[in-house]
XYZ file of C-alpha atoms in Angstrom:
675
model
C 6.761 -32.844 -24.713
C 6.580 -36.277 -26.354
C 9.684 -35.702 -28.317
C 11.581 -34.346 -25.389
C 10.675 -37.531 -23.343
C 11.867 -39.734 -26.287
C 15.197 -37.851 -26.435
C 15.636 -38.171 -22.673
C 15.046 -41.969 -22.999
C 17.453 -42.343 -25.870
C 20.107 -40.480 -23.882
C 19.463 -42.317 -20.498
C 18.813 -45.939 -21.898
C 22.415 -47.098 -21.627
C 22.959 -45.525 -18.097
C 22.461 -48.717 -16.221
C 24.519 -50.733 -18.425
C 27.377 -48.167 -18.411
C 27.352 -47.967 -14.657
C 27.411 -51.777 -14.347
C 30.434 -52.043 -16.816
C 32.299 -49.243 -15.125
C 31.838 -50.296 -11.553
C 31.394 -54.112 -11.455
C 34.664 -55.522 -10.034
C 36.632 -57.639 -12.522
C 36.679 -61.314 -11.686
C 40.420 -61.636 -11.643
C 41.484 -58.243 -10.031
C 41.054 -56.471 -6.713
C 38.233 -53.760 -6.765
C 39.534 -50.220 -7.433
C 39.146 -47.426 -4.849
C 36.106 -46.101 -6.911
C 34.400 -49.547 -6.793
C 34.986 -49.575 -2.904
C 33.368 -46.127 -2.654
C 30.413 -47.181 -4.818
C 29.809 -50.288 -2.777
C 30.015 -48.305 0.424
C 27.336 -45.883 -0.895
C 25.155 -48.815 -1.941
C 25.413 -50.340 1.535
C 24.536 -47.134 3.245
C 21.515 -46.453 0.916
C 20.047 -50.009 0.637
C 21.171 -51.469 3.975
C 21.393 -48.480 6.331
C 24.962 -49.032 7.494
C 28.551 -49.375 6.316
C 29.534 -52.783 4.913
C 31.137 -55.246 7.257
C 34.476 -56.941 6.695
C 32.693 -60.148 5.649
C 30.647 -58.073 3.080
C 33.794 -56.420 1.685
C 35.461 -59.925 1.324
C 32.283 -60.866 -0.767
C 32.893 -57.849 -2.930
C 36.538 -58.816 -3.442
C 35.756 -62.482 -4.207
C 36.035 -63.618 -7.899
C 32.658 -63.744 -9.701
C 30.927 -61.239 -7.408
C 27.636 -60.427 -8.908
C 26.740 -56.764 -8.226
C 23.397 -56.848 -10.007
C 22.174 -59.808 -7.823
C 23.455 -58.001 -4.645
C 21.542 -54.852 -5.641
C 18.354 -56.789 -6.331
C 18.666 -58.699 -3.101
C 18.957 -55.609 -0.961
C 16.223 -53.752 -2.675
C 13.986 -56.268 -1.034
C 15.364 -55.614 2.371
C 14.312 -53.537 5.425
C 17.170 -51.028 5.052
C 15.850 -49.883 1.598
C 12.278 -49.404 2.873
C 13.577 -47.429 5.854
C 15.691 -45.311 3.640
C 12.734 -44.175 1.593
C 10.534 -43.780 4.589
C 12.965 -41.421 6.149
C 12.978 -39.220 2.987
C 9.345 -38.611 3.376
C 9.221 -38.450 7.137
C 11.834 -35.693 6.926
C 10.107 -33.899 3.987
C 6.865 -33.778 6.050
C 8.557 -33.380 9.421
C 6.146 -35.894 10.880
C 7.687 -36.150 14.382
C 6.052 -33.933 17.006
C 8.019 -32.072 19.519
C 6.984 -30.808 22.926
C 4.895 -27.986 21.625
C 1.124 -28.630 21.865
C -0.629 -30.761 24.426
C -2.956 -33.718 24.073
C -4.229 -34.801 27.428
C -7.980 -35.207 27.072
C -9.716 -34.899 30.496
C -12.086 -37.653 29.477
C -9.334 -40.255 29.073
C -6.714 -38.970 31.570
C -6.777 -40.459 35.075
C -4.833 -38.018 37.233
C -4.045 -38.795 40.819
C -3.862 -37.326 44.266
C -2.104 -38.510 47.343
C -4.375 -38.460 50.279
C -4.153 -39.727 53.945
C -5.871 -43.033 54.576
C -7.760 -44.102 57.760
C -4.698 -45.301 59.396
C -2.683 -42.258 58.618
C -0.768 -43.830 55.716
C -0.666 -41.997 52.404
C -2.363 -43.515 49.422
C -3.143 -42.587 45.843
C -6.611 -41.900 44.405
C -7.268 -41.580 40.655
C -9.859 -39.174 39.213
C -10.856 -37.191 36.140
C -11.121 -33.519 35.847
C -14.695 -32.178 35.529
C -16.331 -35.460 36.426
C -20.093 -35.185 37.208
C -21.073 -36.771 40.553
C -24.481 -37.191 42.200
C -23.137 -35.603 45.409
C -23.539 -31.774 44.995
C -20.704 -31.111 47.338
C -18.107 -32.660 45.035
C -19.939 -32.581 41.685
C -17.404 -31.751 39.067
C -14.429 -32.041 41.447
C -12.215 -34.630 43.123
C -14.401 -37.296 44.925
C -13.313 -35.902 48.318
C -14.116 -32.222 49.217
C -11.441 -29.993 50.496
C -12.829 -30.312 53.911
C -12.853 -34.077 53.924
C -9.191 -34.528 52.536
C -7.708 -31.268 53.698
C -6.442 -30.730 50.216
C -7.418 -28.028 47.604
C -7.576 -30.131 44.344
C -8.194 -27.706 41.446
C -7.919 -28.564 37.834
C -4.330 -28.604 36.587
C -3.120 -26.505 39.504
C -0.701 -27.537 42.295
C -2.448 -29.230 45.186
C -2.542 -27.131 48.293
C -3.257 -27.769 52.021
C -2.361 -30.376 54.611
C -3.743 -33.806 54.265
C -6.431 -35.009 56.678
C -7.353 -38.542 57.474
C -10.289 -39.833 55.452
C -12.399 -42.360 57.295
C -12.767 -45.924 56.087
C -16.585 -45.354 55.578
C -16.014 -42.432 53.328
C -13.140 -44.211 51.440
C -15.371 -47.150 50.783
C -18.351 -44.893 49.720
C -16.483 -42.688 47.255
C -13.857 -45.073 45.678
C -13.348 -48.547 44.633
C -10.249 -50.839 43.991
C -9.392 -51.728 40.465
C -6.745 -54.043 38.808
C -5.989 -51.933 35.718
C -4.473 -52.869 32.356
C -1.150 -50.990 33.035
C -0.564 -53.443 35.984
C -2.162 -56.677 34.614
C -1.793 -58.349 31.293
C -5.026 -60.319 31.928
C -7.007 -57.289 33.106
C -10.135 -58.501 31.335
C -10.320 -61.550 33.689
C -12.752 -61.621 36.516
C -9.733 -61.856 38.894
C -6.535 -60.706 37.129
C -3.383 -62.423 38.347
C -0.694 -61.754 35.789
C 0.888 -58.488 37.348
C 3.558 -56.482 35.752
C 6.986 -57.844 37.062
C 5.317 -60.699 38.865
C 3.288 -63.156 36.861
C 3.412 -61.303 33.623
C 5.739 -63.840 31.944
C 6.373 -62.140 28.640
C 6.241 -58.361 29.152
C 6.746 -56.340 26.064
C 10.224 -54.716 26.288
C 9.008 -51.543 24.710
C 6.060 -51.299 27.190
C 7.300 -49.706 30.320
C 5.061 -47.964 32.778
C 6.570 -45.135 34.804
C 8.159 -46.724 37.875
C 5.978 -44.313 40.046
C 2.891 -46.177 38.799
C 4.100 -49.440 40.049
C 4.729 -48.742 43.715
C 2.790 -47.204 46.517
C 3.565 -43.739 48.072
C 6.328 -45.209 50.244
C 8.219 -45.909 46.960
C 8.821 -49.557 47.872
C 5.572 -51.397 48.335
C 4.450 -52.937 44.854
C 1.107 -51.742 43.733
C -1.284 -54.564 43.462
C -4.445 -52.599 42.753
C -5.284 -48.928 42.384
C -7.999 -46.839 44.201
C -10.249 -45.000 41.745
C -13.185 -42.531 42.340
C -16.304 -44.697 41.743
C -17.760 -42.755 38.886
C -14.460 -43.031 36.943
C -14.285 -46.836 37.519
C -17.668 -47.558 35.826
C -17.568 -49.882 32.851
C -20.643 -48.926 30.763
C -20.217 -48.007 27.084
C -23.340 -45.868 26.976
C -24.444 -43.466 29.675
C -27.207 -41.026 30.149
C -27.238 -37.175 30.101
C -27.538 -35.786 33.597
C -28.691 -32.430 34.938
C -28.843 -31.789 38.681
C -31.352 -28.963 38.667
C -29.474 -27.244 41.468
C -29.508 -23.520 40.720
C -26.357 -21.519 40.997
C -25.835 -19.415 44.158
C -26.894 -15.720 43.639
C -23.989 -13.332 42.921
C -22.140 -12.521 46.116
C -23.824 -15.309 48.043
C -21.584 -17.743 50.128
C -20.858 -21.058 48.423
C -22.845 -24.171 49.398
C -21.438 -25.962 52.544
C -18.383 -28.088 51.696
C -17.469 -26.557 48.438
C -14.575 -24.339 47.804
C -15.556 -23.507 44.285
C -18.841 -22.620 42.639
C -21.092 -25.567 41.590
C -21.144 -26.887 38.024
C -22.993 -24.570 35.730
C -25.791 -26.656 34.067
C -25.641 -26.836 30.286
C -28.738 -25.847 28.507
C -28.294 -28.772 26.246
C -28.113 -31.202 29.201
C -31.221 -29.753 30.625
C -33.086 -30.090 27.307
C -31.879 -33.734 26.708
C -31.601 -35.230 30.217
C -31.931 -38.851 30.335
C -31.061 -39.439 26.738
C -28.206 -41.927 25.939
C -24.688 -40.692 25.328
C -21.518 -42.595 24.245
C -19.237 -42.949 27.269
C -16.265 -42.449 24.791
C -17.164 -38.900 23.880
C -15.606 -35.786 25.518
C -19.029 -34.836 26.858
C -19.476 -38.117 28.719
C -17.679 -37.029 32.001
C -19.254 -33.628 32.130
C -22.767 -34.660 31.055
C -23.292 -38.005 32.699
C -22.741 -39.712 36.138
C -22.655 -43.295 34.778
C -19.686 -43.207 32.360
C -16.236 -44.277 33.415
C -12.951 -45.658 32.025
C -14.202 -49.198 31.262
C -13.053 -52.593 32.372
C -9.589 -52.427 33.890
C -9.641 -48.681 33.148
C -8.759 -49.592 29.550
C -10.138 -46.405 28.054
C -7.930 -44.043 30.118
C -4.241 -43.342 30.544
C -2.882 -43.239 34.080
C -0.948 -40.209 35.394
C 1.725 -39.736 38.094
C 0.129 -36.307 39.276
C -2.698 -33.971 38.946
C -0.803 -31.657 36.546
C -1.944 -30.397 33.145
C 0.277 -32.907 31.200
C 1.338 -35.516 33.706
C 3.950 -38.301 33.092
C 2.763 -41.756 32.284
C 5.103 -44.121 30.460
C 8.786 -44.555 29.665
C 9.872 -44.214 26.055
C 13.230 -44.205 24.122
C 14.952 -40.853 24.424
C 16.623 -41.344 20.949
C 15.911 -44.106 18.402
C 18.542 -44.053 15.690
C 18.036 -47.812 15.026
C 14.342 -48.002 15.934
C 12.618 -48.323 19.279
C 14.014 -51.923 19.497
C 17.577 -50.493 19.913
C 17.200 -46.973 21.437
C 19.870 -44.962 23.064
C 18.665 -44.176 26.507
C 14.997 -43.807 27.763
C 13.061 -41.204 29.607
C 9.643 -40.671 31.288
C 7.111 -39.165 28.817
C 4.021 -37.303 29.565
C 0.662 -38.335 28.175
C 1.024 -35.954 25.389
C 4.438 -37.298 24.597
C 3.087 -40.876 24.645
C 0.288 -40.147 22.236
C 2.464 -38.159 19.796
C 5.258 -40.700 19.799
C 2.820 -43.401 18.578
C 1.183 -41.093 15.998
C 4.545 -40.761 14.345
C 5.173 -44.450 14.535
C 1.888 -44.998 12.712
C 3.092 -42.978 9.753
C 6.372 -44.683 9.782
C 4.807 -48.129 9.641
C 2.343 -47.127 6.919
C 5.069 -45.623 4.610
C 7.442 -48.619 5.307
C 4.638 -50.953 4.170
C 4.197 -49.143 0.924
C 7.954 -49.187 0.132
C 8.763 -52.643 1.456
C 5.865 -54.308 -0.503
C 6.618 -52.081 -3.471
C 3.109 -50.867 -3.657
C 1.840 -47.902 -5.687
C 3.491 -44.731 -4.204
C 0.178 -42.945 -4.533
C -1.190 -44.999 -1.659
C 0.786 -42.698 0.693
C -1.966 -40.181 0.063
C -4.929 -42.271 -1.135
C -4.772 -45.561 0.852
C -7.281 -46.421 3.519
C -5.074 -49.000 5.282
C -2.772 -48.467 8.292
C -1.031 -50.244 11.101
C -1.682 -49.951 14.715
C -0.302 -51.305 17.960
C -1.772 -51.267 21.519
C -1.344 -47.700 22.314
C -2.851 -46.727 18.920
C -5.728 -49.118 19.355
C -6.412 -47.389 22.744
C -6.254 -44.059 21.128
C -8.571 -44.742 18.285
C -11.070 -46.463 20.504
C -11.020 -43.959 23.340
C -8.850 -40.805 23.213
C -9.548 -39.855 19.424
C -13.427 -39.762 20.062
C -12.830 -37.836 23.283
C -11.457 -34.909 21.163
C -15.023 -34.159 20.257
C -17.334 -32.316 21.112
C -17.595 -28.934 22.673
C -19.800 -26.459 20.771
C -20.983 -29.229 18.491
C -24.108 -30.119 20.536
C -25.677 -26.795 19.231
C -25.813 -28.609 15.888
C -27.145 -31.866 17.267
C -23.675 -33.543 17.334
C -22.680 -34.595 20.776
C -20.189 -37.421 19.711
C -17.868 -37.946 16.747
C -20.389 -39.215 14.273
C -18.245 -39.616 11.228
C -14.712 -40.322 12.440
C -11.835 -40.460 9.901
C -10.722 -43.776 11.584
C -13.770 -45.945 12.512
C -13.372 -47.336 16.054
C -14.991 -50.493 14.978
C -12.017 -51.048 12.643
C -9.770 -51.662 15.589
C -9.639 -55.473 16.381
C -10.890 -56.192 19.856
C -7.856 -58.471 20.473
C -5.312 -55.602 20.465
C -4.570 -54.791 24.080
C -3.228 -51.430 25.300
C 0.060 -52.866 26.384
C 0.802 -54.702 22.980
C 3.420 -52.149 21.970
C 5.735 -53.974 19.652
C 3.053 -56.059 17.761
C 1.692 -54.021 14.849
C -1.569 -55.058 13.268
C -2.552 -54.258 9.761
C -5.937 -52.519 9.336
C -7.072 -52.846 5.749
C -9.687 -50.218 5.860
C -10.004 -47.295 8.387
C -13.235 -46.007 7.004
C -14.674 -44.168 3.848
C -13.194 -40.869 4.828
C -9.631 -42.207 5.285
C -6.985 -40.756 2.857
C -3.373 -41.946 3.483
C -1.378 -39.808 5.794
C -3.799 -36.936 5.246
C -6.184 -38.213 7.785
C -3.652 -39.497 10.477
C -3.433 -37.562 13.689
C 0.297 -36.815 13.280
C -0.261 -34.916 9.925
C -3.440 -33.254 11.264
C -1.726 -32.189 14.400
C 1.561 -31.124 12.829
C -0.334 -28.965 10.301
C -3.287 -27.802 12.370
C -4.780 -25.277 10.075
C -6.459 -25.845 6.741
C -3.894 -23.663 4.881
C -0.996 -25.286 6.654
C -2.309 -28.740 5.521
C -2.607 -27.581 2.020
C 0.814 -25.905 1.943
C 2.387 -29.033 3.292
C 0.971 -31.223 0.524
C 1.817 -28.681 -2.216
C 5.502 -28.549 -1.051
C 6.022 -32.181 -0.211
C 4.304 -33.848 -3.175
C 4.316 -31.170 -5.970
C 7.743 -29.736 -5.117
C 6.358 -26.282 -5.090
C 6.200 -23.478 -2.592
C 4.013 -20.462 -1.976
C 6.780 -17.876 -2.129
C 5.672 -14.743 -3.974
C 8.573 -12.612 -5.366
C 8.399 -8.887 -5.641
C 4.807 -8.865 -4.265
C 3.370 -5.538 -3.354
C 0.720 -5.410 -0.700
C -1.483 -2.363 -1.276
C -4.130 -1.511 1.406
C -7.330 -3.499 0.725
C -10.448 -4.470 2.348
C -11.117 -7.366 0.102
C -11.649 -10.450 2.228
C -11.213 -12.966 -0.543
C -7.449 -13.516 -0.607
C -7.786 -15.297 -4.067
C -8.378 -11.939 -5.649
C -6.836 -9.493 -3.139
C -3.975 -7.569 -4.700
C -0.527 -8.912 -3.598
C -2.125 -12.049 -2.161
C -3.781 -13.597 -5.165
C -0.515 -14.900 -6.635
C -0.359 -17.610 -3.895
C -3.905 -17.735 -2.503
C -5.621 -18.406 -5.761
C -3.997 -21.826 -5.491
C -3.735 -22.229 -1.733
C -7.356 -21.454 -0.744
C -8.875 -24.126 -3.074
C -6.363 -26.560 -1.697
C -7.209 -25.614 1.869
C -10.998 -26.095 1.095
C -10.340 -29.984 0.862
C -9.917 -29.712 4.754
C -13.011 -27.675 5.340
C -14.897 -30.593 7.093
C -11.766 -31.680 9.249
C -11.853 -29.317 12.185
C -8.729 -27.288 12.747
C -6.386 -28.289 15.552
C -7.888 -31.836 15.681
C -9.304 -34.591 13.527
C -12.944 -34.337 14.096
C -15.005 -34.448 10.852
C -17.928 -32.204 10.490
C -20.695 -34.202 8.625
C -22.914 -32.387 6.040
C -26.090 -33.383 7.792
C -25.014 -31.354 10.869
C -22.889 -28.698 9.165
C -24.154 -27.651 5.711
C -21.944 -25.432 3.743
C -24.627 -22.858 3.826
C -26.526 -22.712 6.992
C -29.468 -20.139 7.534
C -29.250 -20.654 11.289
C -25.838 -18.877 11.253
C -26.803 -15.928 9.109
C -25.648 -12.483 10.109
C -27.928 -10.322 12.297
C -28.639 -6.563 11.838
C -25.310 -5.699 13.326
C -23.428 -8.109 10.961
C -22.582 -10.587 13.722
C -23.561 -14.198 14.560
C -23.774 -16.385 17.642
C -20.734 -17.698 19.402
C -21.307 -21.383 18.470
C -21.699 -20.177 14.758
C -18.448 -18.245 14.880
C -16.481 -21.427 15.636
C -17.691 -23.178 12.420
C -19.182 -20.470 10.168
C -17.131 -17.522 8.795
C -18.821 -14.208 9.250
C -16.710 -12.508 6.572
C -18.322 -14.653 3.845
C -21.723 -15.047 5.432
C -24.799 -12.874 4.651
C -28.124 -11.941 6.073
C -29.516 -15.047 4.434
C -27.000 -17.803 5.390
C -23.701 -18.522 7.047
C -20.818 -20.144 5.049
C -18.706 -22.950 6.583
C -15.139 -21.878 7.311
C -12.819 -22.617 4.438
C -15.537 -23.633 2.006
C -15.759 -20.171 0.266
C -12.877 -21.112 -2.089
C -14.514 -24.356 -3.457
C -17.678 -25.983 -2.265
C -16.896 -28.953 -4.356
C -13.420 -29.476 -2.569
C -15.133 -28.997 0.778
C -17.566 -31.795 0.125
C -14.965 -34.187 -1.364
C -12.574 -33.748 1.577
C -9.051 -35.159 2.064
C -9.741 -38.102 -0.119
C -10.616 -35.668 -2.922
C -7.272 -33.818 -2.327
C -5.433 -37.149 -2.567
C -7.116 -38.137 -5.719
C -6.591 -34.757 -7.459
C -2.853 -34.302 -6.386
C -1.806 -37.836 -7.540
C -3.405 -37.183 -10.944
C -1.249 -34.107 -11.569
C 1.960 -34.674 -13.723
C 3.894 -32.714 -11.069
C 3.235 -35.566 -8.629
C 5.372 -38.032 -10.395
C 8.013 -35.511 -11.273
C 8.372 -34.488 -7.641
C 8.650 -38.030 -6.321
C 11.397 -38.712 -8.822
C 13.302 -35.446 -7.980
C 13.080 -36.059 -4.215
C 14.329 -39.572 -4.333
C 17.020 -38.829 -6.928
C 18.254 -35.809 -4.898
C 18.376 -37.846 -1.695
C 20.361 -40.721 -3.252
C 22.736 -38.450 -5.058
C 23.251 -36.447 -1.985
C 23.181 -33.088 -3.825
C 20.735 -30.685 -5.521
C 19.744 -31.589 -9.140
C 21.452 -29.744 -11.990
C 20.777 -28.891 -15.615
C 22.899 -32.015 -16.736
C 20.478 -34.165 -14.770
C 17.537 -33.433 -16.990
C 18.077 -36.453 -19.262
C 18.427 -38.831 -16.307
C 15.307 -37.332 -14.609
C 13.266 -37.698 -17.784
C 14.225 -41.487 -18.013
C 13.659 -41.985 -14.358
C 10.216 -40.447 -14.535
C 9.239 -42.546 -17.456
C 10.358 -45.683 -15.633
C 8.504 -44.632 -12.410
C 5.202 -44.006 -14.122
C 5.394 -46.996 -16.471
C 6.034 -49.316 -13.589
C 2.885 -48.206 -11.701
C 4.337 -45.447 -9.517
C 6.498 -47.982 -7.642
C 9.673 -46.935 -5.942
C 11.784 -50.123 -6.321
C 12.315 -49.774 -10.134
C 13.060 -46.112 -9.717
C 15.704 -46.673 -6.993
C 17.175 -49.556 -8.994
C 17.754 -47.225 -11.886
C 19.193 -44.482 -9.673
C 21.826 -46.635 -7.986
C 22.818 -48.189 -11.232
C 23.318 -44.809 -13.014
C 26.863 -43.139 -13.592
C 25.519 -40.025 -11.690
C 25.111 -42.101 -8.544
C 28.360 -43.882 -8.920
C 30.166 -40.538 -9.523
C 28.469 -38.952 -6.509
C 30.424 -41.453 -4.221
C 33.811 -40.428 -5.835
C 33.713 -36.683 -5.778
C 35.493 -34.887 -2.984
C 33.087 -32.997 -0.804
C 34.715 -29.573 -1.240
C 34.605 -29.851 -5.070
C 31.048 -31.260 -4.964
C 29.857 -28.458 -2.778
C 31.321 -25.844 -5.173
C 29.754 -27.663 -8.151
C 26.439 -27.898 -6.488
C 26.250 -24.311 -5.682
C 27.016 -23.405 -9.285
C 24.597 -25.911 -10.800
C 22.029 -25.038 -8.242
C 22.313 -21.353 -9.201
C 21.806 -22.207 -12.837
C 18.831 -24.332 -12.199
C 17.348 -21.747 -9.833
C 17.716 -19.037 -12.404
C 15.922 -21.097 -14.941
C 13.061 -21.917 -12.644
C 12.632 -18.217 -11.627
C 12.335 -17.445 -15.333
C 9.644 -20.031 -15.815
C 7.892 -18.775 -12.704
C 7.880 -15.162 -13.903
C 6.424 -16.184 -17.189
C 3.740 -18.673 -15.777
C 2.861 -16.960 -12.375
C 2.747 -18.720 -9.042
C -1.051 -18.656 -8.829
C -1.338 -21.543 -11.247
C -0.713 -25.162 -10.201
C 1.918 -25.565 -12.907
C 3.660 -22.163 -12.414
C 4.746 -21.880 -8.766
C 8.385 -22.051 -8.114
C 10.205 -24.839 -6.388
C 11.792 -22.967 -3.578
C 14.689 -24.008 -1.396
C 12.189 -24.830 1.435
C 10.489 -27.493 -0.732
C 13.801 -29.339 -0.817
């Protein structure tokens, strides 16, 4: 291997000089067509756009220094965005409409009711909110009989509005000047209203127009009416249990209720009066003294009572970034959250590339960037994803978050959209993009997360060729015939995500969820309790103990978590090779071929020796003859050559895979999907 690397260096050492000599324009002559094409490619790759007439004139001027031009633009935003896009595309970290994230604890839905004078007005509320009044406990703060409306969770509102008396309106609701209307919402009497007094509104912060006016569609909204429980400002509440027994089966419902009363949780009965964080998902359903905070800053407003109501306006397409979008459209609360999750990943990658930091920080770094919506998410909505069955294990709030809410500076307001704040340390469990909500949502299962890393950062895939699947009752996929070739590698990788709950980002601490738990052992029938099934896998459990889901493949990986995955992946030799291949392929605009081996060897040596930094790598790529030639080959010929070269390379890789086996980290093939 050492000799091969030296030969590669010997072959590739003069590449940059050769490219400079061939393509630098002579001082006394006009640039050739090839030189124009080369400059056009450089401009697209390093600046993100075609060269202007002024820039072409600079190229044509005597004494134009191409080396200085390249160095100058390797330090620009276009270069960083180019590399960021490579990995955003590889990881597909932009979430579509599939999947909802609209936590009931942080979503203020609204209902249009009829006020005392017969005028319609909006009232904001939360689904499943506990209330002291048994008639409306767990429901909208006006009963069906009082409002004339049937308000059921996530269902269309039915009925004919009835006037609500002023006494009842004052008793059940309160008026609030919320953050989405007032920049100075933390003041005792806010005055800087959106569109009137808010002198410098963020151009990217646009509440849905329906949130800014009264039901008549014309009168500006000055303050919003909110159910009193939801308007409370405490950070810590107390667990509540009403002690009202459920009606006997077949008995009529209590007077005033259209639905059965809230079923009392056994945990709430056993722990009544104990403190509970008002930021947890359990707060609305287990307390009567937890609300959305000052100015309702911990909740997102909605324009309806639907399952995923609309909230804010966002760019519809952003080819040049959110500062220069093409069109805009109303977004739901899910869409609002998911958009900013992707932006966090973009800003984090851009920081690594723009500052020319160690590329391994993409996986290992504990820093990130947040803006106002992300600060609101990490303070409020992220903790509200936990906890449902967790109290059975003594965990009623997110005890070990991947992003510590305390790391969010208190000065970042929800409407500070365009200002991005650097967070140097998210917490001890943070690991680059692996612990960001966009990655954990895009790849919602342990295996999906492991496969994404394997493909994106090792350039390998889990494609088994000529595999036979004979009937088998073997539950361990690492040894099951026909499955072992892939799962012998996949399962240990997936085990790193054992403690990050699937479909969300809740971390399961070892004190609450030991890998082997005697509480979740199998009974005489080979089964376990419902709360155990969620977290412990009956297939790998026994009569003595239950085994935490995903941990069977590697208890060590389960305890080390995503940070362990990042550390181990970045130490593998394939990590550097894959990074070089991905970036080189992208800049050349074609698949790699056998004749690129010498170039790749030299580039890998340069990348590693320079501390895994991308700028020296890209500089060497754009100064290579291979890059210059890629700008001057006609597309039809290039496609034909790429197909032929790709076939040769593919056959060679298939031969290596057949010899080494896909079950080993060094032997899996690099499939087309990995590109």
